[in-house]
Coordinates of C-alpha atoms in Angstrom, one line a residue:
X24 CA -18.1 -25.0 -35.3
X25 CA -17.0 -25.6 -38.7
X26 CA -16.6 -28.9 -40.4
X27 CA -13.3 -29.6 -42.0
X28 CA -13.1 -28.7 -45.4
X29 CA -11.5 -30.7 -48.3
X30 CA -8.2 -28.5 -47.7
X31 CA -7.8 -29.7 -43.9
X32 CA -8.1 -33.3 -45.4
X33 CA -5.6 -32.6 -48.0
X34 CA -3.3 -31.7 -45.4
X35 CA -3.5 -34.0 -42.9
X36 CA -2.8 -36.4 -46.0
X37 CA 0.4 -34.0 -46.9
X38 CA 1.7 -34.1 -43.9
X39 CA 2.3 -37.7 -43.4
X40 CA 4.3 -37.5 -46.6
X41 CA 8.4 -36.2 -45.6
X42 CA 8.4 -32.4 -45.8
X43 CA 10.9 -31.3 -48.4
X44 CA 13.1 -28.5 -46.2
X45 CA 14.0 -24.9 -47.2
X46 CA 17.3 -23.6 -46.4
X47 CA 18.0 -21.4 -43.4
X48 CA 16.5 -18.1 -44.3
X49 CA 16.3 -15.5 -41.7
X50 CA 13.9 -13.0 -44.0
X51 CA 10.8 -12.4 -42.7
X52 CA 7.2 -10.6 -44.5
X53 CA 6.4 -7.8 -42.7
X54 CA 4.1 -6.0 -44.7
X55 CA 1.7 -6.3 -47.4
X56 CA 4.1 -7.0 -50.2
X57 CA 7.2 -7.7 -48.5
X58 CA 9.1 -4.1 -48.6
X59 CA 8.2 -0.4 -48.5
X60 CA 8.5 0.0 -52.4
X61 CA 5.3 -2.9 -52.6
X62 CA 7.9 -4.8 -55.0
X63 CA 6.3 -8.5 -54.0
X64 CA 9.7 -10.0 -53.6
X65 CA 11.0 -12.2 -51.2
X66 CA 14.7 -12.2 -49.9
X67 CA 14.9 -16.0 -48.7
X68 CA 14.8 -19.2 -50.0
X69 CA 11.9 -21.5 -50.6
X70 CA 11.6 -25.3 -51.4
X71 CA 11.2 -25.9 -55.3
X72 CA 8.1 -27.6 -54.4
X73 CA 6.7 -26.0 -51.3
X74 CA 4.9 -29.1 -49.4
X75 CA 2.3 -28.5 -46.5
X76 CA 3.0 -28.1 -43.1
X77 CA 0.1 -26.8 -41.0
X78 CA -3.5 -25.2 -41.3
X79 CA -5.4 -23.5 -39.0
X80 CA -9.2 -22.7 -39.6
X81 CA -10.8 -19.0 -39.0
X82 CA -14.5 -18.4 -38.7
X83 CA -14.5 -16.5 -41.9
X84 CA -12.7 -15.6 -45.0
X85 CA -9.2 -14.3 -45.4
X86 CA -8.6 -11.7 -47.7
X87 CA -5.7 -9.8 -46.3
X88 CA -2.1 -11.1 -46.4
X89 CA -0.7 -12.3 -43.7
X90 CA 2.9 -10.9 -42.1
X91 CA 5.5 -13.4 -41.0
X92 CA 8.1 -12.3 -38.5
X93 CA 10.1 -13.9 -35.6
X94 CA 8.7 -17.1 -35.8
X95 CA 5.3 -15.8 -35.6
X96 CA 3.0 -15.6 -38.4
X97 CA 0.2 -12.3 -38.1
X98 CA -3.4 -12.8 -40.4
X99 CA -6.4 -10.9 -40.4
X100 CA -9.8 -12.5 -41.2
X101 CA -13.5 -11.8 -42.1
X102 CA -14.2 -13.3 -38.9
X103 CA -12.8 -10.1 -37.1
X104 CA -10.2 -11.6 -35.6
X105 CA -6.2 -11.1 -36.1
X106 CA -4.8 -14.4 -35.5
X107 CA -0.8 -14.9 -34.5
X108 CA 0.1 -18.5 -35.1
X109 CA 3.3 -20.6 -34.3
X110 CA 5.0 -20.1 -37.5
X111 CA 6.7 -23.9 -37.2
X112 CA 3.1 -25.7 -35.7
X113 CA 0.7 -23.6 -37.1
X114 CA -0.4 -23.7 -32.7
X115 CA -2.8 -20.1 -31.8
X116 CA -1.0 -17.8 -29.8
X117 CA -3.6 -15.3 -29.3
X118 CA -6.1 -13.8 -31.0
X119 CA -7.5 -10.4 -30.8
X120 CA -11.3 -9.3 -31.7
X121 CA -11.2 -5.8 -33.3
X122 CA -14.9 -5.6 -34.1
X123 CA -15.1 -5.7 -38.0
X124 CA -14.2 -7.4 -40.9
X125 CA -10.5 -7.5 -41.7
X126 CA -9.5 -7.0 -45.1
X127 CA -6.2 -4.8 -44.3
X128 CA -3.0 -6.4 -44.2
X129 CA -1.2 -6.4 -40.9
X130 CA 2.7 -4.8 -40.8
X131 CA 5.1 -6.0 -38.2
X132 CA 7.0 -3.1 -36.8
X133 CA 9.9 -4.1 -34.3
X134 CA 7.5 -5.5 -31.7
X135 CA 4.2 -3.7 -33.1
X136 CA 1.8 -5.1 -35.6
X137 CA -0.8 -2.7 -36.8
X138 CA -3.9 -3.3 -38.7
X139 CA -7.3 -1.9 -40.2
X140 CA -10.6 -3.0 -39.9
X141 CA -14.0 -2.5 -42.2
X142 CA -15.4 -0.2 -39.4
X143 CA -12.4 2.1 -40.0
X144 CA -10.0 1.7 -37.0
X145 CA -6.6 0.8 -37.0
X146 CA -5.2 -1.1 -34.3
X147 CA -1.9 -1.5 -33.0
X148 CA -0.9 -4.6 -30.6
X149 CA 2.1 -5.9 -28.8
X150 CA 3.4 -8.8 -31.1
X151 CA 3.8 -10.7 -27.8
X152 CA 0.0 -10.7 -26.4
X153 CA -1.8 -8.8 -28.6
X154 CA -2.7 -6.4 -26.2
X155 CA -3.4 -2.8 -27.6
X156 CA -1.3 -0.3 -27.9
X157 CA -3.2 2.4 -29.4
X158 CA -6.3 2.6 -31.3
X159 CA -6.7 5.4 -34.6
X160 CA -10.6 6.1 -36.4
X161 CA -10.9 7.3 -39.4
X162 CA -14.0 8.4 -40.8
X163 CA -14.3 4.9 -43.3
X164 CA -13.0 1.6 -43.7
X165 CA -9.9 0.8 -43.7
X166 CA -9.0 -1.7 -46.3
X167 CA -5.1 -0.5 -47.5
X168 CA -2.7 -1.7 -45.0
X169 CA -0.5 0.3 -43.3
X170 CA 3.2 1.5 -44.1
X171 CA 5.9 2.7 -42.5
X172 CA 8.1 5.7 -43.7
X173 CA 9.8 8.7 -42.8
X174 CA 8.4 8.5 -38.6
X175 CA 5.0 7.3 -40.1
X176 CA 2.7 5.1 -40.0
X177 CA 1.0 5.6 -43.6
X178 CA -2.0 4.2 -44.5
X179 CA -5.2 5.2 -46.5
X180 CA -9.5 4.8 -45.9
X181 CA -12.6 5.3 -47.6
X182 CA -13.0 8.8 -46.3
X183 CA -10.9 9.4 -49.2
X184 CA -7.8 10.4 -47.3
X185 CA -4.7 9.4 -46.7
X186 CA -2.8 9.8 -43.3
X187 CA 0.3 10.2 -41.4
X188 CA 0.3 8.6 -37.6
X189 CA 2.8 8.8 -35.1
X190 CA 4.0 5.1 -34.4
X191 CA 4.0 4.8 -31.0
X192 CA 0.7 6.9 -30.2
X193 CA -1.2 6.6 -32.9
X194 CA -1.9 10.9 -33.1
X195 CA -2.3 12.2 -36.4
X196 CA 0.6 14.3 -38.0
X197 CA -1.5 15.3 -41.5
X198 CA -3.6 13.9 -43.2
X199 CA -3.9 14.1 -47.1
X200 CA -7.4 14.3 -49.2
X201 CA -8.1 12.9 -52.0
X202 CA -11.4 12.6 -54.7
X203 CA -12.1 9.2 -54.4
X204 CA -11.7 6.0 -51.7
X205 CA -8.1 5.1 -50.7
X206 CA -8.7 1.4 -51.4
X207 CA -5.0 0.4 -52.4
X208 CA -1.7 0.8 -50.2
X209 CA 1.0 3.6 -50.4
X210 CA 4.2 2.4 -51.5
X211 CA 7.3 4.5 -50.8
X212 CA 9.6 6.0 -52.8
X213 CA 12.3 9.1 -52.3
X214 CA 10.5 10.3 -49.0
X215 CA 6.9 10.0 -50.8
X216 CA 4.3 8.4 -50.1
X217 CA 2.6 7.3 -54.0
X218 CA -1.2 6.4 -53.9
X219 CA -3.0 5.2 -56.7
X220 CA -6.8 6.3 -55.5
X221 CA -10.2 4.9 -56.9
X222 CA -10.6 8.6 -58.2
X223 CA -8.3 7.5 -60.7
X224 CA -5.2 9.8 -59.8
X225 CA -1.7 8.7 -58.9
X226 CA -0.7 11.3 -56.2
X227 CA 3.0 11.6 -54.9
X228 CA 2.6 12.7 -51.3
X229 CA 5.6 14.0 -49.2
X230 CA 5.3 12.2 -46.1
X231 CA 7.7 15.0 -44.6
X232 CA 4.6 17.2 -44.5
X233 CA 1.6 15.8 -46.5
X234 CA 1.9 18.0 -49.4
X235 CA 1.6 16.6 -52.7
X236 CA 4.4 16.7 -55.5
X237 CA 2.6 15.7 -58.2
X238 CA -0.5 14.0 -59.7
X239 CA -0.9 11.7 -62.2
X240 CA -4.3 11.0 -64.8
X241 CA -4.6 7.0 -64.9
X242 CA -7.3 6.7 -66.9
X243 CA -10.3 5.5 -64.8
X244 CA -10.9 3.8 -61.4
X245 CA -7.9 2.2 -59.3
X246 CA -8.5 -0.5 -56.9
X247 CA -4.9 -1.8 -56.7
X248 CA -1.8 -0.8 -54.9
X249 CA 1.2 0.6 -56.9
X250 CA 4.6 -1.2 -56.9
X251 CA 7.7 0.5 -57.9
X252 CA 10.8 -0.2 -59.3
X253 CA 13.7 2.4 -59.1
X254 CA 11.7 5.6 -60.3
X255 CA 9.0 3.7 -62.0
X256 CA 5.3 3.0 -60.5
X257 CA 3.5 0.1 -61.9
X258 CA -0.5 -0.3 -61.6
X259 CA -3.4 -1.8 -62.9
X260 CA -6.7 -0.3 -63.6
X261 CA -10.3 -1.5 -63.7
X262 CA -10.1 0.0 -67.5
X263 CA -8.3 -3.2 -68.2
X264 CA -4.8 -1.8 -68.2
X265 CA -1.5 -1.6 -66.7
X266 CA 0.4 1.8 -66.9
X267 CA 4.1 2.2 -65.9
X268 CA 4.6 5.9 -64.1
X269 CA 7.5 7.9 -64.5
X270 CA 7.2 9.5 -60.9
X271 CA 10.5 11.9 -61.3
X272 CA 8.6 12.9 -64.4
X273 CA 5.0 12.9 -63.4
X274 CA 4.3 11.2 -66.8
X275 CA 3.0 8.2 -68.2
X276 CA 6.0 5.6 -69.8
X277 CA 3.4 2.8 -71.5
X278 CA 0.0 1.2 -71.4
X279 CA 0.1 -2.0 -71.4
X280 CA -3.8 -3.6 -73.0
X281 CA -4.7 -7.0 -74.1
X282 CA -7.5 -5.9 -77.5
X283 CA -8.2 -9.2 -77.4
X284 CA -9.2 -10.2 -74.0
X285 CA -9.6 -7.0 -71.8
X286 CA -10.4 -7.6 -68.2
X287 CA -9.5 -5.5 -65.1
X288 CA -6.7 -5.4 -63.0
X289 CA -6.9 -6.1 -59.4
X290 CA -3.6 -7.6 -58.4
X291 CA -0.6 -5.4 -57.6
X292 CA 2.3 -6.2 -59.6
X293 CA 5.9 -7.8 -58.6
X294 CA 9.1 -6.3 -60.1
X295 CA 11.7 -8.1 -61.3
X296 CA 14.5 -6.8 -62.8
X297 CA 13.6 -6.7 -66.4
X298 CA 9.8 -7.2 -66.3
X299 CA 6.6 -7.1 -63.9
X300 CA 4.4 -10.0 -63.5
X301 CA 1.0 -9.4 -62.8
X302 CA -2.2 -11.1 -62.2
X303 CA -5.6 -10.4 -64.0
X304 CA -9.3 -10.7 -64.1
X305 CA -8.8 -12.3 -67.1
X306 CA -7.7 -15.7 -65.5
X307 CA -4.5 -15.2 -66.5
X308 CA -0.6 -13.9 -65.5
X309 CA 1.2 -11.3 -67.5
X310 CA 5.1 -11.0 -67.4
X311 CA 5.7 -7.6 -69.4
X312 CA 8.4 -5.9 -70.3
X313 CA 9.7 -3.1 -67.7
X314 CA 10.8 -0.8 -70.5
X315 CA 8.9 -1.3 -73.4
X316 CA 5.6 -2.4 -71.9
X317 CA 5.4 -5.4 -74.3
X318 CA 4.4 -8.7 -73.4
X319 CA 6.7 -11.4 -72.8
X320 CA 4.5 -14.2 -71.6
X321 CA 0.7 -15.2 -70.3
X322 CA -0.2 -17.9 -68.2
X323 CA -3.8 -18.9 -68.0
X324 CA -5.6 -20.4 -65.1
X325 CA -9.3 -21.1 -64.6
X326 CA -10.3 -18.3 -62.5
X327 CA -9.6 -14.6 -62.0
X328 CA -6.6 -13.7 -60.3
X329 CA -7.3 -10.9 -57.6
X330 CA -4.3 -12.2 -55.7
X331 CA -0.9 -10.6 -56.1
X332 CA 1.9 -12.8 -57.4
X333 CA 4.7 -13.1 -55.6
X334 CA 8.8 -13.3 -56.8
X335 CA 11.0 -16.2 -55.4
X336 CA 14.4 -16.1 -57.2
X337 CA 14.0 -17.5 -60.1
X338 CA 10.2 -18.4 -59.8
X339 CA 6.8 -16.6 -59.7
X340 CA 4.6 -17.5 -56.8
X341 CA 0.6 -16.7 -57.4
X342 CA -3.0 -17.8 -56.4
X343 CA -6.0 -17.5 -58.7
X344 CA -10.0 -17.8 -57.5
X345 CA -10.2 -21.3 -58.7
X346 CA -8.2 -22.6 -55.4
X347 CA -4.7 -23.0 -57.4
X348 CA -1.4 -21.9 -56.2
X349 CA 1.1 -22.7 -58.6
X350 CA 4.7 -21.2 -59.4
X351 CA 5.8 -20.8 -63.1
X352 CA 9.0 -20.0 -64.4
X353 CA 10.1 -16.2 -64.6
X354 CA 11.5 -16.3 -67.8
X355 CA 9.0 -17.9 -69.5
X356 CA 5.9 -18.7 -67.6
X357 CA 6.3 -22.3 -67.8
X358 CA 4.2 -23.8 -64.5
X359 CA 7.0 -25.5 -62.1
X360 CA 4.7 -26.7 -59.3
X361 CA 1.0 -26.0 -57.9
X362 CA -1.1 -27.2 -55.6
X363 CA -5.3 -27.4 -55.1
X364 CA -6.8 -25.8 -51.9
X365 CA -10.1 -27.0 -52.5
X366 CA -11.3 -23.4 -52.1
X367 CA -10.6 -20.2 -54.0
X368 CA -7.6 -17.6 -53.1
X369 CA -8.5 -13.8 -52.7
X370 CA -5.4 -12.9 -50.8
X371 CA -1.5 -12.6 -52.0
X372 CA 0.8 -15.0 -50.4
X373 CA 3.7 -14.3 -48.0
X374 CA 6.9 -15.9 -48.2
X375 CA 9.7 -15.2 -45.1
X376 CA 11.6 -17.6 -43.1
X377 CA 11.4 -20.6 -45.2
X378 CA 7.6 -20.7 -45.1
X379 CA 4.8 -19.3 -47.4
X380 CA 1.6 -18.3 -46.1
X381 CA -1.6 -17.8 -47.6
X382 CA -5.6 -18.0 -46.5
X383 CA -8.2 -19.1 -48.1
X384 CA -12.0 -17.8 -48.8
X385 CA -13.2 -20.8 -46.8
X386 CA -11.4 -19.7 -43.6
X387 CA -8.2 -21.6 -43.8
X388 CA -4.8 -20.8 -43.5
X389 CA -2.1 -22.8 -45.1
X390 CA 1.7 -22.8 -44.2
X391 CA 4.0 -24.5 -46.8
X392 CA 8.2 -25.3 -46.2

């Protein structure tokens, strides 16, 4: 068994300490980034200065984000094992062993949560029990998380394909090939399905019928998922750049490049109305511009941020390797609050019902209200 880590001790300290509430929000996080379109916003309220209210530990690290919904908060782990947790106590419900590492996101659909693993299943359980529903293999693993859209259940693997599944069987409707590993998730827009590959494409894939629209050069190798904002995809590349897509268009708006400092991008972006925030290897935040691709503001940490930021009204909610989550100011990056884990942050945060969510790479998962 493990020993408890400095975070554990930090909040047992916490929660002696009155928790400072949230008002009554009735959004949950259902999915990877929080809506279809992989926008990273959250649609209730949080407390200005989020203060601890549970942790559980896992046998291993968690790099996936975890869905909140009905009081029940869903998280994947290295350990092999997706946990659902009292969202209030932080108290195990169940837990089911899928065989493999998980690195795939779960989504909560109605009373389904559904799942990847490393040995390239996807797995759909009852939200109630976690007993299985169906089981799907693809021919690699399965680190994208899966989407709903159009009757689907989308979802990408490294067998370099992405697929269509029938939601409550699990049977394969089409499936779409592409030249590289499908590491990053499909976010919808108009009916598609828009992939941004390790082959170094941006594909628009009906989900109708699998057939791509259009294709889109990037530049070099992908890793991250694509958010998008009205008719706009936004992405990051390991070429240590962030292009906006025009996906009526099929072209390429702006590239966004620090000369100075270039780094990859990991992180998928969150759109806000007038500018994406975006986290990068370079330890730091960028807010740019949505139309111009200019930069408005950096914020500087001291380690990489892999973890996708996260937007909460006024305020941007992130989590760098260096074991800081912190919120800064939209409009100008100033920091607002943070808090240290003890232990780095690979995965994004969720933020529904009140609560934010987000684990560890020492195993734990923290619950703030």
């Amino acid at each position: 068994m493990k020993q408890p880590t400095r975070t554990t001790t930090l909040l047992v300290a916490a929660a002696l300490a009155p928790l400072a509430l949230a008002g009554a929000g009735g959004g949950g996080w259902t999915s990877f980034r929080g809506d279809p379109q992989l926008t990273g916003r959250a649609t209730d309220g949080l407390a200005d200065r989020p203060t601890p209210r549970w942790s559980f530990q896992a046998g291993d690290a968690f790099e996936a984000t975890a869905a909140i919904a009905s009081g029940t908060v869903f998280a994947g782990s290295l350990d092999g094992k997706l946990y659902a947790l009292d969202l209030e106590s932080g108290a195990l419900r169940w837990s089911y062993e899928a065989g493999d590492e998980i690195k795939s996101s779960p989504l909560v659909a109605g009373d389904t949560v559904v799942f990847g693993d490393e040995g390239g299943r996807l797995h759909a359980l009852a939200t109630a029990d976690g007993k299985r529903r169906w089981l799907f293999e693809a021919e690699g693993p399965i680190t994208a998380s899966p989407v709903a859209a159009g009757g689907c259940i989308l979802v990408g693997a490294y067998d370099n394909r992405l697929y269509c599944l029938d939601p409550a069987t699990g049977a394969e409707r089409w499936r779409f090939e592409t030249d590289g590993y499908v590491n990053g998730t499909a976010a919808v827009w108009n009916g598609n399905a828009v992939i941004s590959g390790c082959d170094g494409y941006l594909r628009v894939v009906a989900v109708a019928d699998g057939r791509e629209r259009r294709q889109v050069e990037l530049g070099g190798y992908v890793g991250a998922s694509p958010a998008v904002g009205g008719d706009v995809a936004y992405v990051g590349t390991f070429e240590n750049q962030v292009l906006a897509i025009d996906l009526a268009a099929g072209k390429v708006r702006w590239v966004y490049q620090d000369p100075g400092r270039p780094f990859p991008f990991y992180s998928s972006a969150a759109v806000g109305a007038d500018r994406i925030v975006i986290g990068g290897r370079d330890k730091r935040l960028h807010a740019i511009d949505r139309k111009t691709g200019a930069r408005l503001w950096t914020y500087t940490t001291r380690g990489r941020i892999n973890a996708s930021p996260v937007l909460v009204g006024e305020r941007v909610l992130a989590a760098s390797a260096d074991g800081s989550l912190f919120a800064v100011d939209l409009a100008t990056g100033k920091e607002l609050w943070s808090f240290d884990s003890g232990s780095g942050f690979e995965a994004s945060a969720a933020v529904g019902e009140g609560r934010l969510v987000i684990g560890t790479v020492d195993g734990t998962l923290l619950c703030f209200r």
